[in-house]
Short mmCIF file of C-alpha atoms in Angstrom, two decimals:
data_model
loop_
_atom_site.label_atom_id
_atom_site.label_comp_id
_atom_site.label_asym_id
_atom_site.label_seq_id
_atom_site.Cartn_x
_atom_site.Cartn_y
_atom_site.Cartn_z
CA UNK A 1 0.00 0.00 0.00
CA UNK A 2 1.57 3.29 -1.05
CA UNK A 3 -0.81 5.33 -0.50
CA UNK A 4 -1.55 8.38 1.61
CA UNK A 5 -5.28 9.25 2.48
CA UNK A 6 -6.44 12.29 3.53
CA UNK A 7 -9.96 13.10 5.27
CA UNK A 8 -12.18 15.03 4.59
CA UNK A 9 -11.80 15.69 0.92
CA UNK A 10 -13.74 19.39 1.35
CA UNK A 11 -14.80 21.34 4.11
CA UNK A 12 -16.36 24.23 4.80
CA UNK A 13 -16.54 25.54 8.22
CA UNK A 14 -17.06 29.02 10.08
CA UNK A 15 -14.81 31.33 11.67
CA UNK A 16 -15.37 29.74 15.45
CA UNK A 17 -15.53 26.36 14.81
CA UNK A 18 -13.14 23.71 15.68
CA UNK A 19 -12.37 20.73 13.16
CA UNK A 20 -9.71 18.68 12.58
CA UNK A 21 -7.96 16.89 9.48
CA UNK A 22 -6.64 13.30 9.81
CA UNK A 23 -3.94 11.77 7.74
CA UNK A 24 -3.28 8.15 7.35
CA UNK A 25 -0.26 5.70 5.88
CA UNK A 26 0.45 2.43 6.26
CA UNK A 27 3.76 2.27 4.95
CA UNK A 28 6.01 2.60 7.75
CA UNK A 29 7.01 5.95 7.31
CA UNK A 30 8.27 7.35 10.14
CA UNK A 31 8.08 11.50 8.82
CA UNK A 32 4.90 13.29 8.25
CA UNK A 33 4.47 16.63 7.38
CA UNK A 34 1.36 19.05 6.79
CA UNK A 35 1.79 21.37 3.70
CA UNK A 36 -0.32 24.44 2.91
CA UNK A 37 -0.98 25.26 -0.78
CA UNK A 38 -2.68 28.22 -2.19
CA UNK A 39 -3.90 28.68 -6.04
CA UNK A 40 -1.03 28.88 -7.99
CA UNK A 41 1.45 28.29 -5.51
CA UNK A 42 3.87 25.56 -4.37
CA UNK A 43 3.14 23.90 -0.79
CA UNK A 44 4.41 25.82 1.95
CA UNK A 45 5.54 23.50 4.85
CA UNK A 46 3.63 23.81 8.03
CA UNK A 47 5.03 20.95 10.50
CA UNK A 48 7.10 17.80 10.28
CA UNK A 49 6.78 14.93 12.64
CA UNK A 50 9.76 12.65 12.92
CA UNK A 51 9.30 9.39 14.43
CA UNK A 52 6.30 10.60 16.21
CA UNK A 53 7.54 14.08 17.34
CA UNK A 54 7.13 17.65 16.65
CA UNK A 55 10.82 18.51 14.36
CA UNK A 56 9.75 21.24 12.30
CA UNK A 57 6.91 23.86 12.91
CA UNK A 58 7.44 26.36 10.42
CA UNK A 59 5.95 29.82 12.33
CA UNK A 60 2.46 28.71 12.03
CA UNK A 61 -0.24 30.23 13.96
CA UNK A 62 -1.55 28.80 16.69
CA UNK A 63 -4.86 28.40 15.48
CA UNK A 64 -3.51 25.64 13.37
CA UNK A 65 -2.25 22.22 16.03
CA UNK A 66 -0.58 19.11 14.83
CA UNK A 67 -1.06 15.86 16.52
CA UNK A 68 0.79 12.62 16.22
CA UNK A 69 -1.25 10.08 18.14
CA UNK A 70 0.94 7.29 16.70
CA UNK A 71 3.51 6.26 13.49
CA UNK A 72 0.22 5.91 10.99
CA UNK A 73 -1.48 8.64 11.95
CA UNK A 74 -1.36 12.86 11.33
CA UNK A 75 -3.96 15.16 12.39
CA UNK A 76 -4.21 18.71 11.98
CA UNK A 77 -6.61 20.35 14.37
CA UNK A 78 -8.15 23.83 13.66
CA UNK A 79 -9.82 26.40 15.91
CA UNK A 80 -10.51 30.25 15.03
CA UNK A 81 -9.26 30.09 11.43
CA UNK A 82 -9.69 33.27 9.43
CA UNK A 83 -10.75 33.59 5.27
CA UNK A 84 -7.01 33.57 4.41
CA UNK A 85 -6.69 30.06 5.48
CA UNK A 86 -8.90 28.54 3.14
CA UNK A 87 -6.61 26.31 0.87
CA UNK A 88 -5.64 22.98 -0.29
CA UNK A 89 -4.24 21.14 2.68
CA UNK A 90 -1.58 18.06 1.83
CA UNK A 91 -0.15 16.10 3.98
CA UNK A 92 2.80 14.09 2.61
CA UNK A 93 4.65 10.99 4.50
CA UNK A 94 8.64 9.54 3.44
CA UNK A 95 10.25 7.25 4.61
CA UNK A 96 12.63 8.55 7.45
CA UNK A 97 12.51 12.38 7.40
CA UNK A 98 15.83 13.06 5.99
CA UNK A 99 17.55 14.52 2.59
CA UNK A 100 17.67 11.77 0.55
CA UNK A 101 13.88 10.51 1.66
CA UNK A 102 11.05 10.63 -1.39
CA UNK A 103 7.79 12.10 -0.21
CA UNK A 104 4.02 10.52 -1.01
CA UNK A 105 1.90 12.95 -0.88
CA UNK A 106 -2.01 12.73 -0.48
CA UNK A 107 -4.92 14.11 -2.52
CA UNK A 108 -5.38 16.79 0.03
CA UNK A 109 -8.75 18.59 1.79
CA UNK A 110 -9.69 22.03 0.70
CA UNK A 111 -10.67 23.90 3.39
CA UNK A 112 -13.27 27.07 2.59
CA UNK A 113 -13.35 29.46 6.20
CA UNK A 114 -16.54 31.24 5.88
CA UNK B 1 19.57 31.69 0.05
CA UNK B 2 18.13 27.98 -1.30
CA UNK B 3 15.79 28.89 -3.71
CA UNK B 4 14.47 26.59 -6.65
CA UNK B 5 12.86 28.96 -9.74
CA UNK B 6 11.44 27.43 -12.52
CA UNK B 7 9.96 28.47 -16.11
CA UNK B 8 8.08 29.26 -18.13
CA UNK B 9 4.88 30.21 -15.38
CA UNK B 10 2.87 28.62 -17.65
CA UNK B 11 2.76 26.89 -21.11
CA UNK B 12 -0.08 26.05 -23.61
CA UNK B 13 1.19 23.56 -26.22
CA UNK B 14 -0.73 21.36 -28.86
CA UNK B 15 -1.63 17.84 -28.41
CA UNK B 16 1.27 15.47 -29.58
CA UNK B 17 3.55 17.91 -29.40
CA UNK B 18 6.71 18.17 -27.30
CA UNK B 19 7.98 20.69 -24.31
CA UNK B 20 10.22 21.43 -21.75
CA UNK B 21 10.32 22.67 -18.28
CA UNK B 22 12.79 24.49 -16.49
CA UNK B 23 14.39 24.72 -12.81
CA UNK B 24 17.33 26.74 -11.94
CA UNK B 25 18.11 26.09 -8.28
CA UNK B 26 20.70 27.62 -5.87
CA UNK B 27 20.78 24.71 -2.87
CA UNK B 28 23.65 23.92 -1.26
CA UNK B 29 24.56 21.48 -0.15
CA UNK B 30 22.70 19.75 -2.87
CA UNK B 31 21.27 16.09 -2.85
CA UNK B 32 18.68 15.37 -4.93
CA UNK B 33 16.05 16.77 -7.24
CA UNK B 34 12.67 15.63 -7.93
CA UNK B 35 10.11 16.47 -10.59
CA UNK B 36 6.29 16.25 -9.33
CA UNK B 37 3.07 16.23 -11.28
CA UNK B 38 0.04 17.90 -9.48
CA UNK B 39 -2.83 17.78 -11.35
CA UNK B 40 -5.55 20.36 -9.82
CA UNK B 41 -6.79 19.89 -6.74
CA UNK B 42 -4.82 16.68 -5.80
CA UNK B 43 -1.45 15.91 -4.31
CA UNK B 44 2.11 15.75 -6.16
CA UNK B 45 2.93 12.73 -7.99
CA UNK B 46 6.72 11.57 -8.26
CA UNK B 47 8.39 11.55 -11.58
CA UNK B 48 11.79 11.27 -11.09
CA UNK B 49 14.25 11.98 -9.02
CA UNK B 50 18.21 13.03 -9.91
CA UNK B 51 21.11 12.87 -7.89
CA UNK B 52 24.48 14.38 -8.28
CA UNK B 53 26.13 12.06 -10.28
CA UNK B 54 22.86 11.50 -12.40
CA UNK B 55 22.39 13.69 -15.97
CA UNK B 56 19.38 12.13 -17.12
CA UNK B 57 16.56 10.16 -16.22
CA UNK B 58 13.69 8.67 -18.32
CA UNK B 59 10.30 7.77 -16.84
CA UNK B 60 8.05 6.76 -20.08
CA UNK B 61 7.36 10.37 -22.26
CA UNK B 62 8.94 11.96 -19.03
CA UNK B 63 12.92 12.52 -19.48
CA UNK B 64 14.69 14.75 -17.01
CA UNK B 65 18.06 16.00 -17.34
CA UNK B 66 20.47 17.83 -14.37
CA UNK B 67 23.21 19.66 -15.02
CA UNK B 68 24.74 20.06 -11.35
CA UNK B 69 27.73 22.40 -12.41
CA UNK B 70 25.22 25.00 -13.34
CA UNK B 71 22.60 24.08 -11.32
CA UNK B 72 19.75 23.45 -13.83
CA UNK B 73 17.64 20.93 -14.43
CA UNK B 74 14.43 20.70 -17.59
CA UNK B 75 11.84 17.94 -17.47
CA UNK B 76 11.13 17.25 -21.73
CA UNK B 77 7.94 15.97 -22.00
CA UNK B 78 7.65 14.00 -25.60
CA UNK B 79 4.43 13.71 -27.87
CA UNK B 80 1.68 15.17 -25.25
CA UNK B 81 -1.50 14.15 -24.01
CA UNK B 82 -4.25 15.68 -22.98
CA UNK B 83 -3.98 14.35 -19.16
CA UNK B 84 -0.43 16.05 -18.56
CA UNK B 85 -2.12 19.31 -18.78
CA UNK B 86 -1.21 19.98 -14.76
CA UNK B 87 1.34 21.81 -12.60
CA UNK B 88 4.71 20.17 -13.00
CA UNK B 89 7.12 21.39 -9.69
CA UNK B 90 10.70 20.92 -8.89
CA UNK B 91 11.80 20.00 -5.65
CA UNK B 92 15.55 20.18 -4.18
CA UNK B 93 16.81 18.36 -1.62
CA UNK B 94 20.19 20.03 1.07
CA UNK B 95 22.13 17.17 2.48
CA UNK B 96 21.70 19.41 5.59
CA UNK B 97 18.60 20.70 7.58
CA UNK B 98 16.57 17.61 5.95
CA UNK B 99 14.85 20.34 3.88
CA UNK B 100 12.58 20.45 0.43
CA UNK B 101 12.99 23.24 -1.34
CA UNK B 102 9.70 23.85 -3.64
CA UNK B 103 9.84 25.71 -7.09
CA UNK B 104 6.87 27.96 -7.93
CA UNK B 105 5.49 25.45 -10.55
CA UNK B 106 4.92 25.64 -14.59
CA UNK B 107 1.32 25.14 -15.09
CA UNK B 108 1.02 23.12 -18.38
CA UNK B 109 -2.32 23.14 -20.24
CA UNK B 110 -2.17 21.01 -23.54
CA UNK B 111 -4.92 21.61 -26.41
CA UNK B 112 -6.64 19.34 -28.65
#
């Protein structure tokens, strides 16, 4: 199974509510990382989790909160978002984390904040 | 400053017809590059992916060359098809910081 899956595909939620977006792989990768990508743009890195902790959190908000409950799973949680955030959300996986690593990325959830 | 630029922005080219993409990249210390598909709304797909000591790569209609003395690489994409109309990006690799470096995409739209 190389595949990364990403839920939900869409959502659309309002300015004080809290949702979250899961990530799943069953690879045995042990980096996952949350991307943000706006139209026209490449994916900005948000966080990386290496082997189940927190490595990289690239100045994001704190209205955006990563959670790594275990080595399959990613979830993004998300309270008090403004319009700007609505984008396409990916959330890629590789192998070990480093340099020479390919990432698999999933489809991705676009998020509308209303 | 690692930065990865690519061109053109965006290309409209005839079905059947060939192209090429191009990344100029300034990471150091380099260690691999990587070609992704995108196709709208869904994740990047691997293409290929060059090392140093690599000049080209083929992956079907999908040939990418790297040129590591100047820093450039092109993705040629031979006799098009109507489903590689998508956002092609380049990604660099630093043997330190375990860091991607993302181009800003060539968005690729191929006409019947």
């Amino acid at each position: 199974d190389t595949e990364v899956t990403q839920t939900p595909k869409h959502l659309v939620m309002g300015m004080t509510n809290k949702k979250s977006l899961k990530c799943e792989q069953h690879m045995g990768h042990r980096a996952m990382y949350w991307y943000k990508q706006k139209a026209k743009k490449p994916p900005e890195l948000m966080f990386v989790y290496s082997y189940e902790k927190l490595s990289i959190n690239e100045s994001v908000p704190s209205r955006f909160s990563p959670e790594c409950p275990n080595s399959s799973l990613l979830n993004l949680h998300l309270h008090a978002l403004q319009p700007e955030d609505s984008a396409l959300y990916l959330c890629a996986s590789s192998p070990t984390g480093t340099y020479g690593d390919e990432q698999y990325f999933g489809p991705g959830t676009r998020l509308t904040v209303t | 400053k690692n930065q990865v630029e690519q061109s053109p922005q965006s290309l409209i080219i005839l079905e059947g017809k060939n192209c090429t993409l191009q990344c100029n990249y300034t990471v150091s210390p380099f260690s691999n590059l990587r070609w992704y598909k995108q196709d709208t709304g869904r994740g990047p797909v691997s293409l290929t992916i060059m090392t140093f000591s690599e000049n080209t790569k083929s992956n079907g209609r999908y040939t990418a060359t790297l040129d590591a003395d100047t820093k450039q690489s092109s993705l040629h994409i031979t006799a098009s098809q109507l489903s590689d109309s998508a956002s092609y990006i380049c990604v660099v690799s630093a043997r330190t910081g375990n860091q991607f470096y993302f181009g800003t995409g060539t968005s690729l739209t191929v006409i019947p």
